[in-house]
Amino acid sequence: MYWEKDIETMPRDRIETLQSGLLRDTVRLAALSPFYGKKFRDFGIDPAGFDGLRSKEKLPFTTKDDLREHWPYGFLAVSRDELVRMHSSSGTTGRATVVFHTAHDIGQWTNLVARCMYMAGVRKGDVFQNIMTYGLFTGGLGFHYGAERIGALVIPAGAGNSKRQIQLMRDFDTTVIHIIPSYALHLYSFFEEMNLLPSRDTRVRIAFIGAEPHSERTRKKIEELYGFKAFNSYGLSEMNGPGVAFECPEQNGLHIWEDNFLAEIVDPDTLKPVADGSEGELVLTSLRRTGMPLLRYRTKDLTRIITGDCPCGRTHRRIERITGRTDDMLIIKGVNIFPIQIEKKLMEIPGVGNDFLIVLEREGYNDRMTVKVEVGQDFFDGDVLHLEKLRRRITEDLRSDILITPQVELMAPNSLPKTEGKAVRVVDNRKE
Ligand code: AMP
Ligand code: ZN
């Protein structure tokens, strides 16, 4: 049943002993990099005397700005000729940051992704279609290598070209896909256009969805439309990419692989740890990376630890699905709003289609928020009165949740612009 049973079900005290040793090694190694070498001197940390987990809070935090300021090589703990691969973040929030890997790092990462995929039920003999951008983005090659490690047949389809994706699925009996959730919803409209039903006309039984925030309702919607199981895959390029935390068959939280990452949840303002089970910012330390170790990296992703044991038997702690980022928070008329809140509400309303866009404008000193919502095809073809009713319902439901009244515009199915990568949810025209 398990890919690496001994590791995945290791008793907690042993996980912590393991982490402590790995953290000591990582601190010693990190000290060789220009960035941490200086940081340790500034903080008075003696890497040789660092005593592991109990001193973790003495270590400095690392931020995306640090990565930008010491771009590109300031975090390398090995010489450049040890490196075999570079990746970068998708750059949704400013200049893309880069991460370098040694052959050892790629081996570890591959193993982690294989572990995740196996956990969800992928086996040798499966046909895996990777509907993700290949290249600098980690979702392409990361999953590609993981699937090959299991022995699945990999179709490196890449993103986009929807009709061809469907053709590939049908021609080669694809059983497993990896897809961005917003794109999965969009792709469904091509099935409709081609008069096909994914559950009847393809053999896909497992999907990995991730790379962007999505609600439980969106997952359910994808599962219902396609008739497969969709597993939440979380990762970030700074911590390799996919393979950091992943859902098990229980689909109740994502196990963080604690033999590779040290996870902390902190209050984003005070940077102090929050109580177990409370929401805060996820902070991660790589424990086995050699090329570019990162200590206490502030992911800006908001989540909480799910307390209690997982019925699947794995002992690595679980996090809740990401509820937002500290930096995608919108402040509209002084109210803090995360795009995921809007998505969650919209997906609960019958008649709402598969995509939406938030547009922000400033009129004088006032913020104006417009939510453009694609309508489902049936609704769109129906009565205008129904459409007006739907528009009012959306306005009212959003108002009761976010406490400000948005302007709601209903849009034809598939009329909002689509991207090949992560969905763009907000257009903020308020900035001068
Ligand atoms: P990148 O470094 O470009 O791969 O982007 C990583 C970021 O994507 C993370 O820090 C999250 O904000 C977001 N992300 C990745 N996977 C998920 C997921 N499963 N759910 C929500 N957000 C995710
Ligand atoms: Zn589990």
Tab-separated table of C-alpha atoms in Angstrom, residues 330-338 341-342 345 358-361 366-371 392-408 430:
chain	number	residue	atom	x	y	z
A	330	LEU	CA	-7.400	42.790	-1.290
A	331	ILE	CA	-8.322	45.780	0.775
A	332	ILE	CA	-11.501	47.213	-0.653
A	333	LYS	CA	-13.179	50.094	1.118
A	334	GLY	CA	-11.066	49.083	4.082
A	335	VAL	CA	-12.367	45.513	4.115
A	336	ASN	CA	-9.884	42.640	3.777
A	337	ILE	CA	-10.963	40.175	1.148
A	338	PHE	CA	-9.279	37.122	-0.327
A	341	GLN	CA	-13.714	33.825	-0.503
A	342	ILE	CA	-15.410	35.058	-3.645
A	345	LYS	CA	-19.384	31.757	-2.543
A	358	ILE	CA	-12.612	40.647	-9.947
A	359	VAL	CA	-12.020	44.137	-11.346
A	360	LEU	CA	-11.151	46.972	-8.995
A	361	GLU	CA	-11.424	50.630	-9.854
A	366	ASN	CA	-14.047	55.353	-3.530
A	367	ASP	CA	-13.138	51.799	-4.477
A	368	ARG	CA	-15.449	50.073	-6.861
A	369	MET	CA	-15.489	46.326	-7.157
A	370	THR	CA	-16.943	44.540	-10.141
A	371	VAL	CA	-17.222	40.784	-10.198
A	392	ARG	CA	-29.269	39.642	-7.730
A	393	ARG	CA	-28.632	36.411	-5.845
A	394	ILE	CA	-24.879	36.616	-6.538
A	395	THR	CA	-24.795	40.246	-5.433
A	396	GLU	CA	-26.685	39.454	-2.247
A	397	ASP	CA	-24.661	36.325	-1.380
A	398	LEU	CA	-21.365	38.123	-1.932
A	399	ARG	CA	-22.532	41.133	0.051
A	400	SER	CA	-23.491	39.012	3.033
A	401	ASP	CA	-20.072	37.331	2.968
A	402	ILE	CA	-17.646	40.149	2.208
A	403	LEU	CA	-19.760	42.983	3.617
A	404	ILE	CA	-19.452	45.265	0.631
A	405	THR	CA	-21.782	45.329	-2.344
A	406	PRO	CA	-20.037	44.424	-5.573
A	407	GLN	CA	-21.242	45.278	-9.041
A	408	VAL	CA	-22.012	41.896	-10.604
A	430	ARG	CA	-6.703	51.357	-8.624
